[in-house]
Coordinates of C-alpha atoms in Angstrom, one line a residue:
Chain A
M1 CA 90.4 -4.3 -67.0
I2 CA 89.1 -7.4 -67.5
E3 CA 90.3 -10.2 -65.0
L4 CA 89.4 -13.5 -65.9
E5 CA 90.4 -16.5 -63.1
G6 CA 89.8 -20.0 -63.5
L7 CA 87.3 -19.5 -66.0
T8 CA 85.5 -22.4 -67.3
K9 CA 82.9 -23.5 -69.4
R10 CA 81.4 -27.0 -69.8
Y11 CA 78.5 -28.1 -72.1
G12 CA 77.6 -31.7 -70.8
E13 CA 81.0 -33.6 -71.5
K14 CA 82.7 -31.1 -74.1
V15 CA 85.0 -28.4 -72.7
A16 CA 84.7 -25.1 -74.2
V17 CA 86.6 -22.9 -71.9
D18 CA 89.0 -24.7 -69.7
H19 CA 90.4 -22.6 -66.5
L20 CA 91.4 -19.7 -68.3
T21 CA 93.2 -17.0 -66.4
F22 CA 94.8 -14.0 -67.7
T23 CA 94.0 -9.8 -67.3
V24 CA 93.1 -7.8 -70.1
R25 CA 95.0 -4.2 -69.6
P26 CA 94.1 -0.5 -70.4
G27 CA 96.2 1.6 -72.7
I28 CA 96.8 -1.6 -75.4
V29 CA 95.1 -3.4 -77.8
T30 CA 95.2 -7.0 -76.5
G31 CA 94.5 -9.5 -79.4
F32 CA 92.6 -13.0 -78.4
L33 CA 93.7 -15.6 -80.8
G34 CA 92.7 -18.8 -81.6
P35 CA 91.1 -21.1 -84.2
N36 CA 87.8 -21.5 -84.9
G37 CA 85.9 -23.1 -82.3
A38 CA 88.7 -22.6 -79.4
G39 CA 86.3 -21.1 -77.0
K40 CA 86.8 -17.3 -77.7
S41 CA 83.1 -16.3 -78.6
T42 CA 82.3 -18.3 -75.1
T43 CA 84.7 -16.6 -73.1
M44 CA 83.7 -13.0 -74.6
R45 CA 79.9 -14.2 -73.9
M46 CA 81.0 -15.1 -70.1
I47 CA 82.6 -11.5 -69.5
L48 CA 79.4 -9.9 -70.4
G49 CA 77.1 -12.2 -68.1
L50 CA 75.5 -13.7 -71.1
D51 CA 76.7 -17.3 -70.5
H52 CA 76.9 -18.4 -66.9
P53 CA 80.6 -20.2 -66.0
T54 CA 80.5 -23.5 -64.9
A55 CA 83.3 -22.8 -62.4
G56 CA 85.7 -19.7 -62.1
D57 CA 85.0 -16.0 -62.0
V58 CA 85.3 -12.9 -64.4
R59 CA 85.3 -9.4 -63.4
I60 CA 85.0 -6.2 -65.0
D61 CA 87.1 -3.4 -63.1
G62 CA 86.8 -5.6 -60.2
T63 CA 82.9 -6.1 -60.7
H64 CA 81.1 -8.9 -61.3
Y65 CA 79.3 -7.7 -65.1
E66 CA 75.7 -8.0 -63.7
R67 CA 76.8 -5.6 -60.6
L68 CA 77.6 -2.9 -62.9
Q69 CA 75.3 0.1 -62.8
D70 CA 74.6 1.0 -66.5
P71 CA 77.2 -1.7 -68.1
L72 CA 77.4 0.1 -71.7
T73 CA 79.4 3.0 -69.8
Y74 CA 82.1 0.5 -68.4
I75 CA 82.4 -2.1 -71.2
G76 CA 81.0 -1.5 -75.0
A77 CA 81.1 -4.9 -77.1
L78 CA 80.9 -6.1 -80.4
L79 CA 79.8 -9.5 -80.7
E80 CA 80.0 -12.1 -83.7
A81 CA 76.2 -12.0 -83.7
K82 CA 75.0 -8.8 -84.5
G83 CA 71.7 -8.9 -82.5
V84 CA 69.8 -6.1 -84.6
H85 CA 66.2 -6.5 -85.2
P86 CA 66.0 -6.3 -88.9
G87 CA 62.7 -4.0 -89.4
R88 CA 64.1 -1.4 -87.0
S89 CA 66.4 1.5 -87.8
A90 CA 69.8 1.8 -87.2
Y91 CA 68.9 4.6 -85.0
N92 CA 66.3 3.5 -83.2
H93 CA 68.6 0.5 -82.0
L94 CA 71.2 2.8 -80.7
L95 CA 68.1 4.5 -79.0
W96 CA 66.5 1.7 -77.2
L97 CA 70.5 0.8 -76.0
A98 CA 71.2 4.1 -75.0
Q99 CA 67.9 4.7 -73.1
S100 CA 68.2 1.3 -71.2
N101 CA 71.7 2.8 -69.5
G102 CA 70.6 6.4 -69.5
I103 CA 72.8 7.6 -72.0
P104 CA 71.9 11.0 -73.5
E105 CA 70.2 10.9 -77.1
R106 CA 72.8 12.9 -78.7
R107 CA 75.5 10.2 -78.2
V108 CA 73.2 7.9 -80.4
R109 CA 74.0 10.8 -83.3
E110 CA 77.6 11.2 -82.1
V111 CA 78.2 7.6 -82.4
L112 CA 76.6 7.4 -85.8
D113 CA 78.4 10.0 -87.2
E114 CA 81.7 8.5 -85.7
V115 CA 80.9 5.1 -87.7
G116 CA 79.8 7.1 -91.0
L117 CA 76.4 5.7 -90.7
T118 CA 74.3 9.2 -90.4
A119 CA 72.8 9.1 -93.8
V120 CA 71.3 5.9 -93.3
A121 CA 70.2 6.3 -89.9
R122 CA 66.5 5.9 -90.4
K123 CA 67.0 2.9 -92.9
K124 CA 66.0 -0.5 -91.6
A125 CA 68.6 -2.6 -90.4
K126 CA 67.8 -5.3 -93.2
G127 CA 68.9 -3.2 -96.1
F128 CA 72.7 -2.9 -94.3
S129 CA 75.5 -4.4 -95.9
L130 CA 77.6 -6.7 -93.7
G131 CA 80.4 -4.0 -93.4
M132 CA 77.2 -1.4 -92.5
G133 CA 75.8 -3.7 -90.1
Q134 CA 79.5 -4.1 -88.4
R135 CA 80.0 -0.5 -88.2
L136 CA 76.5 0.0 -86.6
G137 CA 77.6 -3.0 -84.0
I138 CA 80.7 -0.6 -83.0
A139 CA 78.5 2.4 -83.0
A140 CA 76.7 0.3 -80.0
A141 CA 79.9 -0.3 -78.5
L142 CA 80.8 3.0 -78.3
L143 CA 77.9 4.4 -77.4
G144 CA 78.2 4.4 -73.5
D145 CA 81.8 5.8 -74.1
P146 CA 83.3 2.9 -72.3
R147 CA 86.5 2.4 -70.9
I148 CA 86.7 -0.9 -71.8
L149 CA 86.0 -2.3 -75.4
M150 CA 85.5 -5.3 -76.7
F151 CA 85.5 -7.0 -80.6
D152 CA 84.7 -10.5 -81.6
E153 CA 86.2 -11.0 -85.0
P154 CA 85.6 -7.1 -86.1
V155 CA 86.9 -7.6 -89.4
N156 CA 85.1 -10.7 -90.4
G157 CA 83.7 -10.0 -94.2
L158 CA 85.0 -6.2 -94.4
D159 CA 86.4 -4.6 -97.2
P160 CA 90.0 -3.9 -97.2
E161 CA 88.8 -0.2 -96.6
G162 CA 86.3 -1.2 -93.6
I163 CA 89.5 -3.2 -92.2
H164 CA 91.8 -0.5 -92.2
W165 CA 89.0 1.5 -90.4
I166 CA 89.0 -1.1 -87.8
R167 CA 92.3 -1.3 -87.1
T168 CA 92.9 2.6 -86.8
L169 CA 90.1 2.7 -84.3
M170 CA 91.6 0.2 -82.2
K171 CA 94.6 1.2 -82.2
S172 CA 93.2 4.9 -81.6
L173 CA 91.0 3.8 -78.7
A174 CA 94.1 1.9 -77.0
Q175 CA 96.1 5.2 -77.4
Q176 CA 93.1 6.9 -75.4
G177 CA 94.0 4.8 -72.3
R178 CA 91.2 2.6 -72.9
T179 CA 91.0 -1.4 -72.4
V180 CA 90.7 -2.7 -76.0
F181 CA 90.2 -6.8 -76.3
V182 CA 89.8 -8.0 -79.9
S183 CA 89.2 -11.5 -80.7
S184 CA 90.3 -13.2 -84.1
H185 CA 91.5 -16.4 -85.6
L186 CA 93.9 -14.9 -87.8
M187 CA 97.6 -14.3 -86.9
S188 CA 98.0 -11.7 -89.3
E189 CA 95.4 -9.7 -88.3
M190 CA 96.8 -9.3 -84.7
A191 CA 100.1 -8.9 -85.9
L192 CA 99.1 -5.5 -87.1
T193 CA 97.1 -4.6 -84.4
A194 CA 97.8 -6.0 -81.2
D195 CA 100.1 -5.1 -78.5
H196 CA 99.5 -8.0 -76.4
L197 CA 98.5 -11.3 -77.1
V198 CA 96.2 -14.0 -75.7
V199 CA 96.1 -17.4 -77.5
I200 CA 93.8 -20.1 -76.6
G201 CA 93.3 -23.7 -78.3
Q202 CA 90.5 -26.1 -77.2
G203 CA 89.3 -23.6 -74.5
R204 CA 93.2 -23.8 -72.8
L205 CA 95.3 -20.8 -72.7
L206 CA 98.3 -21.4 -74.8
A207 CA 100.5 -18.4 -74.7
D208 CA 99.8 -14.8 -72.7
T209 CA 102.7 -12.7 -73.9
S210 CA 103.2 -9.3 -75.5
M211 CA 103.4 -9.3 -79.3
A212 CA 106.8 -8.2 -79.3
Q213 CA 107.9 -11.2 -77.3
F214 CA 105.9 -13.4 -79.4
I215 CA 107.2 -12.4 -82.7
E216 CA 110.8 -12.4 -81.1
R217 CA 110.1 -15.9 -80.1
N218 CA 108.2 -17.2 -83.2
S219 CA 109.5 -15.1 -86.3
R220 CA 112.6 -17.7 -86.0
S221 CA 115.0 -17.3 -89.0
Y222 CA 117.3 -20.4 -89.5
V223 CA 119.4 -21.7 -92.3
R224 CA 118.4 -25.1 -93.9
V225 CA 121.1 -26.9 -95.1
R226 CA 121.2 -30.2 -97.3
S227 CA 124.2 -32.0 -97.9
P228 CA 125.1 -35.9 -99.5
Q229 CA 127.7 -35.9 -96.7
R230 CA 125.6 -35.0 -93.6
E231 CA 127.8 -36.8 -90.9
A232 CA 130.9 -35.1 -92.3
L233 CA 128.9 -31.8 -92.1
L234 CA 127.6 -32.2 -88.8
D235 CA 131.1 -32.7 -87.4
A236 CA 132.4 -29.8 -89.3
L237 CA 129.6 -27.5 -87.6
H238 CA 129.9 -29.3 -84.2
Q239 CA 133.7 -28.4 -84.5
A240 CA 133.0 -24.7 -85.1
G241 CA 130.7 -24.8 -82.0
V242 CA 127.6 -24.4 -84.6
T243 CA 124.3 -26.5 -83.3
A244 CA 122.4 -28.0 -86.2
V245 CA 119.0 -29.8 -85.8
D246 CA 117.1 -32.2 -87.8
G247 CA 114.8 -30.7 -90.3
P248 CA 112.4 -32.3 -92.4
D249 CA 113.3 -34.9 -95.4
G250 CA 116.9 -35.4 -93.7
T251 CA 117.8 -31.7 -94.0
L252 CA 119.4 -29.7 -91.4
E253 CA 118.6 -26.4 -89.8
V254 CA 121.1 -24.2 -88.2
D255 CA 120.2 -21.2 -86.0
G256 CA 121.9 -18.0 -85.4
T257 CA 124.5 -18.6 -88.1
P258 CA 124.5 -16.8 -91.5
A259 CA 124.4 -18.9 -94.3
G260 CA 127.7 -17.4 -95.8
T261 CA 129.5 -18.6 -92.5
I262 CA 127.8 -22.1 -93.0
G263 CA 129.0 -22.3 -96.4
E264 CA 132.7 -21.4 -95.9
L265 CA 132.7 -23.7 -93.0
A266 CA 131.3 -26.6 -95.8
A267 CA 134.1 -25.5 -98.1
A268 CA 136.7 -25.8 -95.8
N269 CA 135.9 -28.9 -95.0
G270 CA 135.3 -30.3 -98.4
V271 CA 131.8 -31.2 -97.8
V272 CA 129.3 -30.8 -100.3
L273 CA 125.9 -28.5 -100.4
H274 CA 123.0 -29.6 -102.2
E275 CA 121.1 -26.7 -100.3
L276 CA 122.0 -23.6 -98.2
S277 CA 119.2 -21.4 -98.0
P278 CA 117.9 -18.9 -95.3
Q279 CA 114.0 -19.8 -94.0
Q280 CA 111.9 -17.3 -92.0
A281 CA 109.0 -19.2 -90.3
S282 CA 106.1 -16.8 -90.2
L283 CA 104.0 -16.0 -87.6
E284 CA 101.0 -17.6 -88.9
E285 CA 103.0 -20.8 -88.7
A286 CA 104.0 -20.2 -85.6
F287 CA 100.2 -20.0 -84.3
M288 CA 99.2 -23.0 -86.4
Q289 CA 102.0 -24.9 -84.5
L290 CA 101.0 -23.6 -81.1
T291 CA 97.6 -24.6 -81.6
A292 CA 97.7 -27.7 -83.6
E293 CA 99.8 -29.0 -80.5
S294 CA 97.0 -27.9 -78.1
V295 CA 94.8 -30.5 -80.7
E296 CA 97.4 -33.2 -80.2
Y297 CA 97.7 -33.1 -77.0
H298 CA 93.9 -33.6 -76.7
A299 CA 93.6 -36.0 -79.0
H300 CA 96.4 -38.3 -77.9
A301 CA 96.6 -37.5 -74.2
G302 CA 98.9 -40.1 -73.1
T303 CA 100.1 -41.4 -76.3
P304 CA 103.8 -40.5 -77.4
L305 CA 104.0 -38.7 -80.4
P306 CA 105.7 -40.5 -83.6
P307 CA 109.2 -39.4 -83.4
Q308 CA 109.1 -37.3 -86.8
Q309 CA 106.2 -35.2 -85.1
Q310 CA 107.9 -34.8 -82.0
Q311 CA 110.7 -33.4 -83.7
R312 CA 109.2 -31.0 -85.6
Q313 CA 107.5 -29.3 -82.6
Q314 CA 110.7 -29.3 -80.8
Q315 CA 111.9 -27.3 -84.1
Q316 CA 109.2 -24.8 -84.9
W317 CA 107.6 -23.8 -81.8
G318 CA 109.9 -25.4 -78.8
E319 CA 112.4 -22.9 -80.1
S320 CA 112.5 -20.9 -77.2
W321 CA 112.9 -23.3 -74.5
R322 CA 115.2 -25.4 -76.5
K323 CA 117.7 -22.3 -76.4
G324 CA 116.6 -22.1 -72.9
Chain B
M1 CA 65.4 4.8 -61.5
A2 CA 67.3 1.9 -63.7
T3 CA 64.0 0.2 -64.1
A4 CA 62.4 3.3 -65.4
Q5 CA 65.4 3.6 -68.0
V6 CA 64.6 -0.1 -69.2
V7 CA 60.7 0.4 -69.5
R8 CA 61.7 3.6 -71.5
S9 CA 64.0 1.2 -74.0
E10 CA 61.6 -1.4 -74.1
W11 CA 58.9 1.0 -75.2
T12 CA 61.3 2.3 -77.8
K13 CA 61.6 -1.3 -79.0
I14 CA 58.4 -2.0 -79.2
R15 CA 57.2 1.2 -81.1
S16 CA 59.8 1.0 -83.7
V17 CA 59.1 -2.5 -85.3
A18 CA 56.0 -2.9 -87.8
S19 CA 54.9 -6.1 -86.2
T20 CA 53.4 -4.1 -83.2
V21 CA 51.2 -2.3 -85.5
W22 CA 49.8 -4.9 -87.7
T23 CA 49.4 -7.5 -85.0
L24 CA 47.5 -5.4 -83.0
S25 CA 45.5 -3.7 -85.5
T26 CA 44.6 -7.0 -86.7
A27 CA 43.4 -7.8 -83.4
V28 CA 40.8 -5.3 -83.4
V29 CA 39.8 -5.1 -86.8
V30 CA 39.1 -8.9 -86.7
T31 CA 37.5 -9.0 -83.4
I32 CA 35.3 -6.0 -84.1
A33 CA 34.6 -7.0 -87.3
L34 CA 33.5 -10.4 -86.8
G35 CA 31.7 -9.5 -83.4
M36 CA 29.6 -7.2 -85.8
L37 CA 29.0 -9.9 -88.5
I38 CA 28.0 -12.8 -86.1
S39 CA 25.7 -10.1 -84.1
A40 CA 24.0 -9.3 -87.1
L41 CA 23.6 -12.9 -87.8
S42 CA 22.2 -13.8 -84.5
K43 CA 19.8 -11.1 -85.2
N44 CA 18.1 -12.4 -88.2
E45 CA 18.3 -15.7 -86.5
F46 CA 16.7 -15.0 -83.3
D47 CA 12.9 -15.9 -84.4
N48 CA 14.2 -19.3 -85.4
L49 CA 15.7 -20.1 -82.1
S50 CA 14.1 -22.8 -79.7
Q51 CA 12.6 -21.3 -76.5
R52 CA 15.5 -22.9 -74.4
E53 CA 18.1 -20.9 -76.6
K54 CA 16.3 -17.7 -76.4
L55 CA 16.4 -17.9 -72.8
S56 CA 20.0 -18.4 -72.8
F57 CA 20.7 -15.9 -75.4
D58 CA 23.3 -13.3 -74.5
P59 CA 23.7 -10.4 -76.5
T60 CA 27.0 -8.9 -74.7
F61 CA 28.6 -12.5 -75.1
I62 CA 27.4 -12.7 -78.8
S63 CA 29.3 -9.5 -79.5
F64 CA 32.5 -10.8 -78.4
A65 CA 32.2 -13.6 -80.7
G66 CA 35.3 -12.4 -82.9
T67 CA 37.6 -12.5 -79.6
G68 CA 38.2 -16.1 -80.7
L69 CA 39.5 -15.3 -83.8
G70 CA 41.1 -12.0 -82.8
Q71 CA 43.1 -13.6 -79.7
L72 CA 45.0 -15.2 -82.4
A73 CA 46.5 -11.7 -83.6
M74 CA 47.0 -11.2 -79.7
I75 CA 49.1 -14.1 -79.3
V76 CA 51.0 -13.4 -82.3
F77 CA 51.9 -9.9 -80.9
G78 CA 52.7 -11.6 -77.4
V79 CA 55.0 -13.9 -79.1
L80 CA 56.7 -11.7 -81.3
V81 CA 57.6 -9.1 -78.5
V82 CA 59.5 -11.8 -76.6
S83 CA 60.9 -14.3 -79.5
N84 CA 62.0 -11.4 -81.7
E85 CA 64.7 -11.0 -79.1
Y86 CA 65.9 -14.6 -79.7
S87 CA 65.0 -14.9 -83.5
T88 CA 67.2 -11.7 -84.2
G89 CA 70.0 -12.4 -81.6
M90 CA 68.9 -9.3 -80.1
I91 CA 68.8 -11.0 -76.5
R92 CA 72.7 -10.6 -76.0
A93 CA 72.7 -6.7 -76.7
S94 CA 69.6 -6.8 -74.5
L95 CA 71.0 -8.7 -71.9
A96 CA 74.5 -6.9 -72.0
A97 CA 72.6 -3.7 -71.8
V98 CA 70.4 -4.9 -68.9
P99 CA 72.1 -7.8 -67.2
K100 CA 69.6 -7.8 -64.2
R101 CA 67.3 -10.2 -66.0
G102 CA 64.2 -9.8 -64.0
V103 CA 64.4 -6.4 -64.6
F104 CA 64.6 -7.0 -68.2
L105 CA 61.9 -9.4 -68.5
F106 CA 59.6 -7.4 -66.5
S107 CA 60.2 -4.2 -67.8
K108 CA 59.2 -5.6 -71.2
L109 CA 56.6 -7.8 -70.1
A110 CA 55.0 -4.5 -68.1
V111 CA 55.3 -2.0 -71.7
A112 CA 53.8 -4.7 -73.7
T113 CA 50.8 -5.6 -71.5
A114 CA 50.5 -2.1 -70.8
L115 CA 49.9 -1.4 -74.6
V116 CA 47.8 -4.6 -75.1
F117 CA 45.3 -3.5 -72.2
V118 CA 44.9 0.0 -73.6
V119 CA 44.4 -1.9 -77.1
G120 CA 42.6 -4.4 -75.6
M121 CA 40.1 -2.3 -73.5
A122 CA 39.4 0.2 -76.4
T123 CA 38.3 -3.0 -78.7
S124 CA 36.3 -4.8 -75.8
F125 CA 34.5 -1.6 -75.5
A126 CA 34.3 -0.8 -79.3
T127 CA 33.0 -4.5 -80.0
F128 CA 30.3 -4.5 -77.4
F129 CA 28.6 -1.2 -79.0
L130 CA 28.9 -2.0 -82.3
G131 CA 27.9 -5.5 -81.7
Q132 CA 24.7 -3.8 -79.8
L133 CA 24.2 -1.7 -82.6
M134 CA 24.0 -4.8 -85.0
L135 CA 21.6 -6.3 -82.6
G136 CA 18.8 -3.7 -83.0
D137 CA 16.0 -4.0 -80.5
L138 CA 17.9 -7.7 -78.8
K139 CA 20.8 -5.1 -77.6
A140 CA 21.8 -4.9 -74.1
S141 CA 23.0 -2.0 -72.3
I142 CA 25.9 -1.0 -70.9
G143 CA 24.1 -0.3 -67.7
D144 CA 22.5 -3.9 -67.2
D145 CA 23.4 -6.1 -64.7
G146 CA 26.9 -7.7 -65.1
V147 CA 27.5 -6.2 -68.6
L148 CA 30.3 -3.3 -67.7
R149 CA 31.9 -6.4 -66.0
A150 CA 31.7 -8.4 -69.2
V151 CA 32.8 -5.6 -71.4
F152 CA 35.9 -4.6 -69.1
G153 CA 36.4 -8.2 -68.6
G154 CA 36.7 -8.6 -72.3
G155 CA 39.4 -6.1 -72.0
L156 CA 41.1 -7.9 -69.6
Y157 CA 40.9 -11.3 -71.3
M158 CA 42.8 -10.2 -74.3
T159 CA 45.4 -8.5 -72.4
L160 CA 45.9 -11.9 -70.3
I161 CA 46.3 -14.0 -73.3
A162 CA 48.7 -11.8 -74.7
L163 CA 50.8 -12.1 -71.5
F164 CA 50.4 -15.7 -71.4
S165 CA 51.7 -15.9 -74.8
M166 CA 54.8 -13.6 -73.8
G167 CA 55.1 -16.1 -70.9
V168 CA 55.2 -19.0 -73.1
A169 CA 57.6 -17.7 -75.5
T170 CA 60.0 -16.6 -73.0
M171 CA 60.2 -20.1 -72.4
L172 CA 60.1 -21.7 -75.5
R173 CA 62.2 -18.7 -77.5
S174 CA 61.2 -19.8 -80.8
P175 CA 58.8 -17.6 -82.6
M176 CA 57.8 -20.5 -84.9
L177 CA 57.8 -23.1 -81.8
S178 CA 55.4 -20.8 -79.5
L179 CA 53.1 -19.8 -82.5
G180 CA 52.9 -23.8 -83.5
I181 CA 51.8 -24.6 -80.3
L182 CA 49.8 -21.7 -79.4
M183 CA 47.7 -21.1 -82.4
P184 CA 46.5 -24.3 -82.8
F185 CA 45.8 -24.6 -78.7
F186 CA 43.8 -22.0 -78.8
F187 CA 41.7 -21.9 -81.8
L188 CA 41.1 -25.6 -82.0
I189 CA 42.2 -27.8 -79.1
S190 CA 41.0 -25.7 -76.3
N191 CA 37.7 -25.3 -77.7
I192 CA 37.3 -28.9 -78.8
L193 CA 38.5 -30.0 -75.0
G194 CA 35.9 -27.5 -73.8
N195 CA 33.0 -28.8 -75.6
V196 CA 33.5 -32.2 -75.6
S197 CA 31.7 -33.9 -73.0
A198 CA 34.2 -36.8 -72.2
T199 CA 37.0 -33.7 -71.6
E200 CA 34.9 -30.8 -70.7
K201 CA 35.4 -31.1 -67.1
V202 CA 39.3 -30.6 -67.4
G203 CA 38.9 -28.6 -70.6
R204 CA 37.2 -25.9 -69.3
F205 CA 40.3 -25.1 -66.3
L206 CA 42.2 -24.0 -69.5
P207 CA 43.1 -20.4 -69.6
D208 CA 40.8 -19.3 -72.5
Q209 CA 37.9 -21.4 -71.8
A210 CA 37.9 -20.4 -67.8
G211 CA 38.9 -16.7 -68.9
S212 CA 36.1 -16.1 -71.4
K213 CA 33.5 -16.6 -68.6
I214 CA 34.4 -13.3 -67.8
M215 CA 32.4 -11.9 -70.8
Q216 CA 29.3 -14.1 -70.4
V217 CA 26.2 -11.9 -68.8
V218 CA 23.5 -14.6 -68.9
T219 CA 24.3 -17.7 -67.6
P220 CA 23.3 -20.6 -70.0
V221 CA 20.4 -22.7 -69.2
D222 CA 22.1 -26.1 -67.6
D223 CA 25.2 -24.5 -67.2
D224 CA 27.2 -26.6 -64.2
T225 CA 30.5 -24.4 -64.3
P226 CA 32.0 -24.7 -60.9
Y227 CA 33.2 -21.0 -61.1
G228 CA 32.1 -17.6 -61.7
P229 CA 33.0 -14.9 -64.0
W230 CA 35.8 -13.3 -61.6
G231 CA 36.6 -17.1 -60.9
G232 CA 37.2 -18.0 -64.2
L233 CA 39.3 -15.0 -64.8
G234 CA 41.4 -15.9 -61.9
I235 CA 41.8 -19.5 -63.3
M236 CA 43.3 -17.7 -66.3
A237 CA 45.3 -15.4 -64.2
L238 CA 47.0 -18.5 -62.5
W239 CA 48.1 -19.9 -66.0
V240 CA 49.4 -16.4 -67.1
I241 CA 51.2 -16.3 -63.7
A242 CA 52.5 -20.1 -64.1
A243 CA 53.8 -19.1 -68.0
V244 CA 55.5 -15.9 -66.9
V245 CA 57.2 -17.4 -63.6
G246 CA 58.4 -20.4 -66.0
G247 CA 59.7 -17.9 -68.5
Y248 CA 61.5 -16.0 -66.0
V249 CA 62.9 -18.9 -64.2
L250 CA 64.4 -19.9 -67.5
L251 CA 65.7 -16.8 -68.6
K252 CA 67.4 -16.3 -65.3
R253 CA 69.1 -20.1 -65.6
R254 CA 69.8 -20.1 -69.2
D255 CA 72.5 -18.8 -71.5
A256 CA 71.8 -15.7 -73.4
Q257 CA 70.9 -17.6 -76.8

């Protein structure tokens, strides 16, 4: 379990991480999502005691990282920066890590085998491809057989086979009851692996929710309707108890009513339709909308948004609270 | 117990990169070869020396003439041992594995210093004996007054110069910056400051100027250095302590990057 409480990191005037409070629980994959520069890596470095928080606190199983005896046996991490000396062999890289934490040397061979690097164990790391480097980083994370694993952008630059391997690995680690915390800037990636989702933007917590709930809220399906007789259509819908909201370019968007029903309503009232199309907002869109808002709130703090933009936000991301 | 693990791990790090071997072997070869060469040249030139120069003739110190250049390889070793951590990003892996930064730094310095001590001592004794061989009948004997101290001191000097470099590299982190400052400083600037009369009084308190006094057996005529061989080494040790403490304080306070 990783617990963050009001975790904050400032670099001079710039706030990289802004009062983050959330808990990463065991037995599931928790996705840590945010655009590049949102503060994911900084947060992860603070979890590992590498960066000192400006304020707030982070604990691993209730303890500060630097107080952990042999920390690699509690938490293993793959950081974005690989941290391997190019002139050192994979075996020796894992060996010094193992020795520093009193991990037996046989574990080095075990993890090399697990990530499929046994054949190149004695080769210098500088000859490694991106994928091999990533596998070596994962071997290092697994070395101490830790209960908590943390991966920073693990699929970056990997080929499809490598991506599939990492996804499967993360799921199986969670199934073994371990805490798995994985960052990404890709919603699509998270949708495939994560059970729980923590979203940050500009260092601030935007969402802390189960994946299922996030999908339910955000993969919104609606019907887009376009009509030259807009008012007549609105009246007809209103009489039938169907709510429509303004969409872009004078369209209307209707939630929770099938396209067929709307078409029949229009026909019954003699309203001409130019468009009647079922729409599905992707998770990626929902995520971008969510994080874009955080950017906008920061950029124009205090200034009201132009009305059209405000509407868009309500329709897309504000779905859950509009419906109440 | 935990510290013993970290020491073992640092030993694995140091023995598993090529730079350890090439920097240390360069130091050994350059120090010995140059010492032998200058010893041989000095023997040939001895008859042409003035009476005063003959009185100041110090066969032990002459055999250490290669130290000035050989120490540069020691400096490279000291800088790389520390700054490799930063230039490769390994520092994050190291501090994640050993979050107690004092334990990390002092284990690393202890391992690297112990290695330099062994190599430095062996080099020092080899330099002395081979240098004396070149000096023929002008040679000093290890049993002569102050000679053993000078030879042992030569090994200590090389150890301290490497440790000083490790401290500086811990503060500066970048290998290029560290080498860019240390190399010209010890190769040129310190020598100039120590030999130009205007700056001599300050220059001789610089780490290498003070420390190299330990390798001197015959005090030159008119020498007014205000410290003796051990005093000089003590001054050098103070510089080393300052560099290491500075490195430790910065490592402790800074984010790991």
